[in-house]
Amino acid sequence: MGSEADNSSQPALLREDADIATSSEDYARRFAGGVGGWFVETQTRLTLKLLRELPAGASILDVGGGHAQIAPPLVEAGYEVTVVGSDPICGARLESRLARGRYRFEAANLLALPYPDRSFDAVVCLRLLPHSVSWTVLIGELCRVARRSVVLDYPSARSANLLSSYLFPVKRALERNTRKFILFNPSEINSAFRERGFIVRKEQPQFLLPMVLHRWVNQSVLSRMAEAPGGLLGLTRWFGSPIIIRADRRAAGS
């Protein structure tokens, strides 16, 4: 699980660059078409729902957000958005989707963010944690610079992802450049945040069926229909993945 893949013994020597792949046009093609658009639509809807308690104009740091999946919706929702990537190249997709002046992009080591403590009202980090070279250090940095909340996603081990090793050849055949990823138990994610003074207050699992199966069928209407019973029966809530969570900073003394 996640703890087995963590390499945080010497965080000062580590540099996170997993977002270079997710910021590429090659990666973006995984989300083209009806099914891919549905994936992003679901992710966006749930993320905005988790952030809706923020005041108008709140500041948000999007860590590893060069994929440009959530920064444009955040800007459109009226938030003050800063995107940080591990390399200047990670800002390329953002430039083609957002007008200059509507957001800020900066390149930095994502495991040593160049911001003071509690610099942003909220921090968002999507599609990065399962590929991180040190997920605990990453969570630590997200918490450090967040004044109120951290929103991130992760693939749950409490789901059909248990079959991921068997489905990986199918996933690789469909995506061609797919990478292996870390699975996490919700309990270890909760523990990592609790150790840093945060409490996971909201969880939003996205899909009951593996995403690779939806890509294989490649019919968004059928996928929506297939997912509906799981939502109605509460199965997605318990066994869905990836999970988008919101962790809130504990009040002093609580």
XYZ file of C-alpha atoms in Angstrom:
254
model
C 0.000 0.000 0.000
C 1.077 3.635 0.223
C 3.373 3.164 3.206
C 5.311 0.460 1.397
C 6.288 2.839 -1.392
C 7.196 5.870 0.700
C 10.792 7.106 0.567
C 10.787 10.041 2.970
C 13.924 9.294 5.033
C 15.878 12.136 3.385
C 13.289 14.650 2.168
C 15.854 17.410 1.635
C 17.451 15.367 -1.146
C 14.195 14.569 -2.922
C 12.677 16.406 -5.834
C 9.159 15.736 -7.082
C 8.735 15.719 -10.857
C 5.828 13.327 -11.432
C 3.746 16.264 -12.653
C 5.873 16.663 -15.775
C 4.165 13.594 -17.236
C 0.670 14.664 -16.139
C 1.202 18.152 -17.604
C 1.917 16.810 -21.096
C -0.347 16.743 -24.145
C 0.255 12.996 -24.291
C -1.311 12.622 -20.848
C -4.191 14.922 -21.789
C -5.170 12.553 -24.596
C -6.217 10.018 -21.964
C -9.076 12.382 -21.131
C -10.165 13.117 -24.678
C -13.531 11.908 -25.931
C -16.765 11.263 -24.095
C -15.473 8.983 -21.345
C -12.409 11.101 -20.645
C -14.543 14.224 -20.509
C -16.877 12.499 -18.073
C -13.910 11.626 -15.830
C -12.805 15.267 -15.702
C -16.368 16.512 -15.317
C -16.892 14.245 -12.291
C -13.586 15.266 -10.738
C -14.358 18.967 -11.242
C -17.866 18.754 -9.830
C -16.745 16.978 -6.667
C -13.721 19.239 -6.147
C -15.781 22.415 -6.423
C -18.331 20.910 -4.058
C -15.620 20.309 -1.447
C -14.383 23.894 -1.778
C -17.735 25.659 -1.744
C -17.425 26.681 1.928
C -14.509 28.969 1.065
C -15.263 32.691 0.915
C -15.497 34.449 -2.429
C -12.093 35.238 -3.866
C -10.274 32.796 -1.581
C -6.676 31.983 -2.501
C -5.993 28.468 -3.771
C -2.672 26.802 -4.562
C -2.949 24.066 -7.204
C 0.077 21.790 -6.662
C 1.123 19.844 -9.749
C -1.816 21.328 -11.631
C -0.148 21.686 -15.024
C -2.625 19.139 -16.384
C -5.053 22.089 -16.456
C -7.969 19.931 -15.348
C -8.956 21.937 -12.285
C -7.242 25.347 -12.514
C -9.617 26.755 -15.207
C -12.768 25.764 -13.243
C -11.259 27.253 -10.082
C -10.580 30.525 -11.901
C -14.098 30.542 -13.351
C -15.489 29.993 -9.852
C -13.845 33.239 -8.772
C -10.923 31.936 -6.740
C -7.463 33.516 -6.769
C -5.428 30.658 -8.261
C -1.702 29.944 -8.161
C -0.416 26.818 -9.902
C 2.966 25.399 -8.940
C 4.768 22.826 -11.073
C 8.116 21.102 -10.796
C 9.391 22.551 -14.086
C 8.558 25.580 -16.283
C 7.338 23.162 -18.966
C 4.458 22.235 -16.666
C 2.837 25.589 -17.373
C 2.422 25.027 -21.124
C -1.116 23.609 -21.106
C -2.291 26.318 -18.730
C -1.105 29.039 -21.102
C -3.303 27.638 -23.862
C -6.389 27.458 -21.636
C -6.245 30.495 -19.391
C -5.618 34.124 -20.283
C -2.564 35.750 -18.744
C -3.375 37.605 -15.582
C -6.164 35.260 -14.539
C -3.819 32.966 -12.626
C -0.184 32.709 -11.574
C 2.197 29.855 -12.452
C 5.459 29.183 -10.646
C 8.069 26.405 -10.928
C 9.485 24.954 -7.710
C 10.316 21.757 -5.869
C 6.924 20.420 -4.861
C 8.450 18.780 -1.787
C 9.850 22.113 -0.585
C 7.274 24.696 -1.608
C 8.627 28.286 -1.655
C 5.783 29.749 0.406
C 5.480 30.694 4.082
C 3.287 28.621 6.381
C -0.470 29.060 5.834
C -0.002 31.165 2.699
C -3.194 30.000 0.932
C -6.765 29.510 2.086
C -6.781 26.064 0.468
C -4.427 23.768 -1.414
C -5.540 21.412 -4.196
C -3.447 18.498 -5.449
C -4.936 16.156 -8.050
C -3.331 13.271 -9.974
C -0.011 13.529 -8.155
C -0.033 11.650 -4.841
C -0.038 8.066 -6.244
C 3.034 8.832 -8.364
C 4.957 10.836 -5.761
C 8.518 9.937 -4.787
C 7.527 10.651 -1.172
C 3.824 10.981 -0.543
C 4.159 11.722 3.189
C 6.544 14.634 2.537
C 4.168 15.897 -0.149
C 1.202 15.826 2.238
C 3.328 17.599 4.824
C 4.028 20.463 2.416
C 0.398 20.713 1.341
C -0.646 21.008 4.972
C 2.096 23.472 5.845
C 1.049 26.099 3.291
C -2.735 25.603 3.712
C -4.532 27.998 6.041
C -7.828 26.114 6.082
C -8.079 23.036 3.857
C -6.306 20.566 1.601
C -8.122 18.780 -1.229
C -6.456 15.839 -2.952
C -7.276 12.567 -4.664
C -5.889 9.070 -4.330
C -6.639 5.548 -5.617
C -8.154 3.496 -2.830
C -7.052 -0.033 -1.933
C -10.592 -0.516 -0.634
C -11.945 -0.817 -4.163
C -11.735 -2.678 -7.455
C -8.168 -1.352 -7.601
C -7.233 -4.577 -5.831
C -7.451 -6.043 -9.335
C -5.149 -3.392 -10.764
C -2.196 -5.751 -11.169
C -4.357 -7.990 -13.356
C -5.847 -5.088 -15.304
C -2.565 -3.254 -15.826
C -1.828 -4.928 -19.206
C -5.260 -3.775 -20.433
C -4.620 -0.278 -19.087
C -1.225 -0.144 -20.775
C -2.689 -1.338 -24.081
C -5.330 1.396 -23.960
C -3.154 4.256 -22.701
C 0.241 3.075 -24.053
C 2.225 5.314 -21.704
C 0.510 4.453 -18.424
C 2.460 4.312 -15.169
C 2.058 2.090 -12.152
C 0.714 3.853 -9.083
C 0.492 3.519 -5.319
C -2.732 2.343 -3.689
C -3.685 3.807 -0.326
C -5.897 2.682 2.525
C -8.159 5.522 3.650
C -6.894 4.942 7.205
C -3.288 5.768 6.290
C -4.343 8.938 4.448
C -6.374 9.983 7.489
C -3.418 9.226 9.751
C -0.984 11.243 7.615
C -3.229 14.302 7.860
C -3.948 13.815 11.550
C -0.206 13.801 12.307
C 0.001 17.242 10.673
C -2.883 18.802 12.546
C -5.600 18.182 9.947
C -8.784 16.107 9.987
C -10.274 14.481 6.872
C -13.841 15.762 7.038
C -15.146 14.971 3.543
C -14.627 12.011 1.221
C -16.010 11.793 -2.324
C -15.312 8.466 -4.090
C -15.743 8.863 -7.838
C -16.333 5.526 -9.558
C -17.289 2.040 -8.419
C -15.981 0.304 -11.541
C -12.300 0.583 -12.547
C -11.648 3.549 -14.828
C -9.796 1.264 -17.234
C -13.031 -0.659 -17.875
C -14.854 2.563 -18.689
C -12.060 3.454 -21.124
C -12.222 -0.005 -22.680
C -15.988 0.222 -23.300
C -15.541 3.842 -24.399
C -19.222 4.771 -24.171
C -19.913 7.533 -21.671
C -23.669 6.909 -21.657
C -23.168 3.236 -20.789
C -20.614 4.175 -18.138
C -23.005 6.601 -16.468
C -25.697 3.931 -16.476
C -23.321 1.311 -15.068
C -22.257 3.591 -12.227
C -25.762 4.665 -11.243
C -26.759 1.543 -9.217
C -23.585 1.751 -7.129
C -24.383 5.321 -6.213
C -27.998 4.552 -5.329
C -27.069 1.511 -3.222
C -24.248 3.263 -1.400
C -21.593 0.957 -2.832
C -19.627 3.769 -4.467
C -19.422 5.546 -1.133
C -17.699 2.554 0.465
C -15.783 1.004 -2.416
C -15.384 3.774 -5.004
C -12.101 5.141 -6.327
C -10.297 7.467 -6.824
C -11.343 9.245 -3.641
C -11.254 13.037 -3.447
C -10.934 14.209 0.146
C -10.970 17.496 2.002
C -8.858 17.746 5.132
C -9.350 20.759 7.393
C -6.871 22.288 9.823
C -7.830 21.613 13.416
C -8.616 24.635 15.512
C -6.108 25.406 18.254
C -6.915 23.404 21.371
C -9.281 20.984 19.642
